[in-house]
Coordinates of C-alpha atoms in Angstrom, one line a residue:
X25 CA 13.6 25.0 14.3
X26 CA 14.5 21.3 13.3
X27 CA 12.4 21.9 10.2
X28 CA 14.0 24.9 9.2
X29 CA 17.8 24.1 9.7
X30 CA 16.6 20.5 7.3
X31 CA 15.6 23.0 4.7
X32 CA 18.6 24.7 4.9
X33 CA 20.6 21.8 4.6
X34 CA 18.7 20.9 1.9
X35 CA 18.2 24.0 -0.3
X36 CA 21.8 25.4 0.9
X37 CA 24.5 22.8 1.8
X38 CA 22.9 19.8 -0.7
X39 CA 23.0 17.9 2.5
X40 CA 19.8 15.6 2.0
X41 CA 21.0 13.7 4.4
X42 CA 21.6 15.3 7.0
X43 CA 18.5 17.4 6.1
X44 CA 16.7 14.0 6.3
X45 CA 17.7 13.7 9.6
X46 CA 16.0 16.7 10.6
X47 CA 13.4 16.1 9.2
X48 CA 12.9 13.2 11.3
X49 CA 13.7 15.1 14.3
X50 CA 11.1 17.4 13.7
X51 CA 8.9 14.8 13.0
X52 CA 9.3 12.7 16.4
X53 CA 8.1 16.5 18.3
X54 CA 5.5 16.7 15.9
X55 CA 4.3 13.9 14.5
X56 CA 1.4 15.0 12.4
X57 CA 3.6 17.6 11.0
X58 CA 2.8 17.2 6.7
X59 CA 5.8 19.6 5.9
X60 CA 8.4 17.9 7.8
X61 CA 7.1 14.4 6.3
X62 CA 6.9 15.5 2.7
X63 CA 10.6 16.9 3.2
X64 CA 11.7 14.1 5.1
X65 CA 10.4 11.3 2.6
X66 CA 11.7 13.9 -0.7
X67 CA 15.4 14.3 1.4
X68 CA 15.8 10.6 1.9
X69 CA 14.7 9.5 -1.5
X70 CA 17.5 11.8 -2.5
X71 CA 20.0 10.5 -0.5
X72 CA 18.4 6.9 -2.4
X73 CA 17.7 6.0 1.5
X74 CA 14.1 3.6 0.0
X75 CA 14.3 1.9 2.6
X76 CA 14.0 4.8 5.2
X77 CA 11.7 6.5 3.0
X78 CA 9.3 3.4 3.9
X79 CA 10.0 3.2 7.4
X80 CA 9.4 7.0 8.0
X81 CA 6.1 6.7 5.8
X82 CA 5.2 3.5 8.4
X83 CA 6.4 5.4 11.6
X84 CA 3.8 8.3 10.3
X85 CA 1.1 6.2 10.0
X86 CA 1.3 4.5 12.9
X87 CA 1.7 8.0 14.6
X88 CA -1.4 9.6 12.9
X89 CA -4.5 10.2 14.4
X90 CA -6.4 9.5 10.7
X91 CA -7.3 6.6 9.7
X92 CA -7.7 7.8 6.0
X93 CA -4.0 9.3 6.4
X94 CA -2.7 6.1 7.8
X95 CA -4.0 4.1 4.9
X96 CA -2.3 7.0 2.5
X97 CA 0.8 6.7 4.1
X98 CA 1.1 3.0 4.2
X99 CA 0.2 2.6 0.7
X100 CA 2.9 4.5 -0.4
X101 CA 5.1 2.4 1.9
X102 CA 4.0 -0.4 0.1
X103 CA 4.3 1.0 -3.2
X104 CA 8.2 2.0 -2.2
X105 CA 8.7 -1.7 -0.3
X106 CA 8.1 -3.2 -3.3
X107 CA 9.5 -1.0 -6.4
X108 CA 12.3 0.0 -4.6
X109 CA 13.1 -2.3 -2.1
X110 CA 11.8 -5.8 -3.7
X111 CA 10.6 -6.1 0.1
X112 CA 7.2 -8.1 -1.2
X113 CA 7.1 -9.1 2.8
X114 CA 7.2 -5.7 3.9
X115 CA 4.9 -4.8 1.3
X116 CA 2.2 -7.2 1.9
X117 CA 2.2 -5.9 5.7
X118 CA 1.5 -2.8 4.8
X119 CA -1.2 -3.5 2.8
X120 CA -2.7 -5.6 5.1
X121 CA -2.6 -2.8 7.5
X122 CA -4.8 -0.9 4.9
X123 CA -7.4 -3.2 4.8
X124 CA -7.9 -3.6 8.1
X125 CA -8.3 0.1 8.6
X126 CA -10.4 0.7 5.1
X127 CA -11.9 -2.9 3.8
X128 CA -12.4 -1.7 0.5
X129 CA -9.8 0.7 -0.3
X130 CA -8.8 -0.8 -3.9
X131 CA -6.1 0.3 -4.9
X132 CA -4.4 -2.0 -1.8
X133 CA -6.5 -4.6 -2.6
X134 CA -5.0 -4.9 -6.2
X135 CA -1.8 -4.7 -5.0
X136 CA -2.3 -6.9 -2.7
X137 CA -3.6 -9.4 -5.2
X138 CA -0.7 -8.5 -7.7
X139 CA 1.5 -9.1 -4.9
X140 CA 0.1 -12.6 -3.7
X141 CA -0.1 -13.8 -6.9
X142 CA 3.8 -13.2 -7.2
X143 CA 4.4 -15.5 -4.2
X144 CA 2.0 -18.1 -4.9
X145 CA -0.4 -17.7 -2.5
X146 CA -3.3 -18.5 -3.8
X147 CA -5.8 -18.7 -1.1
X148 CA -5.1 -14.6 -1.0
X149 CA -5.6 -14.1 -4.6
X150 CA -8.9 -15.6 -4.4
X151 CA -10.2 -14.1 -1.2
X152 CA -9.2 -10.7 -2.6
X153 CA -11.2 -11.1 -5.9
X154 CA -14.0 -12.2 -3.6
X155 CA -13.7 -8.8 -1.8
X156 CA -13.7 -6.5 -5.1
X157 CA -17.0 -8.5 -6.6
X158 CA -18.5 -7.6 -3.2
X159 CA -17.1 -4.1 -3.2
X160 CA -18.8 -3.1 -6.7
X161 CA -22.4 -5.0 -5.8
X162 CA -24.1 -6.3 -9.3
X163 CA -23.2 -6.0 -13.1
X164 CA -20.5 -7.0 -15.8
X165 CA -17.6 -5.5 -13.2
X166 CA -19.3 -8.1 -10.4
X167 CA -19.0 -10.6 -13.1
X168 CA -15.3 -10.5 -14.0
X169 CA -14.1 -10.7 -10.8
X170 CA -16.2 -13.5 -10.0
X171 CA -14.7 -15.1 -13.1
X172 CA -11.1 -14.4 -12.3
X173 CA -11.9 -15.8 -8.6
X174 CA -13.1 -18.7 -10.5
X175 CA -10.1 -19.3 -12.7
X176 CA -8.0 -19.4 -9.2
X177 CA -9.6 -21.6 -7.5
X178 CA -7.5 -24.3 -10.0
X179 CA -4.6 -23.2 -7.7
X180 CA -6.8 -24.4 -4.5
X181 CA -8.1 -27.6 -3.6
X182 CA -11.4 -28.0 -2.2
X183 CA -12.8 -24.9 -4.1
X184 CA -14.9 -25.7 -6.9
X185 CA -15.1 -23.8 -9.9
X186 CA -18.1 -24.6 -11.1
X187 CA -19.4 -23.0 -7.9
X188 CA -18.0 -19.7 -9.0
X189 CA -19.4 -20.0 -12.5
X190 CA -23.0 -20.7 -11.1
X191 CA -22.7 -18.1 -9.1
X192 CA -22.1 -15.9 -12.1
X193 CA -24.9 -17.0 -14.3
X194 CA -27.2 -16.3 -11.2
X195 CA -26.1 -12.7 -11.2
X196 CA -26.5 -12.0 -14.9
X197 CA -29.3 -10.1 -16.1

């Protein structure tokens, strides 16, 4: 019912927020519910409610019972914390929360690197390029992200790059 009365108020009375709020409603008795989520998220953007839009995106991943979803879901999260928002906090959490759920899911992971690299933290930047040289195994692809891991570690002290570059010239063909 909660679902149908936020489509009327959305199709009908160009309420989108009050059909946002609906939406959530029907969302908290059925959590997994895709139709109420897409409406919700499409209602509150229209209402230019970004910052709901990410919490309600949050609250259905953490409420999800798929760990593929949940990544989906918080990605987009991140994607709005950041464009919309200029949350880069909220952002990075997010994102973080992808990783742990799926390691190598990329996309986060260059986000997440874009993102760390904005604030500075370089210790991040260089762990992540670590991750995506692991993630694609041997070849040229291997071998630029070892070289960008190597052209941060000027940012850090105690990493050498040298170390990086030997690395690289061990894994060429």
């Amino acid at each position: 019912r909660l679902y149908r009365a936020g489509t009327v108020c959305e199709t009908h009375l160009d309420d989108p927020s009050r059909a946002a709020e609906l939406f959530q409603q029907a969302l908290q008795h059925a959590p997994d519910h895709h139709g109420a989520l897409e409406a919700a998220t499409r209602a509150l953007a229209t209402a230019d409610r970004w910052g709901d839009v990410a919490q309600t995106l949050r609250a259905a991943a953490a409420n999800t019972r798929s760990a593929d979803s949940a990544v989906q879901h918080l990605y987009r999260a991140a994607r709005i914390l950041d464009d919309r928002c200029e949350d880069t906090d909220g952002a990075i959490g997010c994102l973080q929360r992808c990783l742990d759920l799926q390691p190598n899911f990329l996309p986060a992971v260059d986000l997440l690197r874009e993102l760390s690299a904005r604030k500075g933290n370089w210790q991040s930047v260089y762990d992540l390029r670590r991750l995506q040289a692991g993630a694609v195994g041997h070849g040229r692809e291997r071998q630029w992200h070892l070289l960008d891991a190597a052209e941060v570690t000027g940012h850090l002290e105690g990493l050498d790059p040298e170390a990086v570059a030997l690395e690289i010239l061990d894994s060429a063909p």
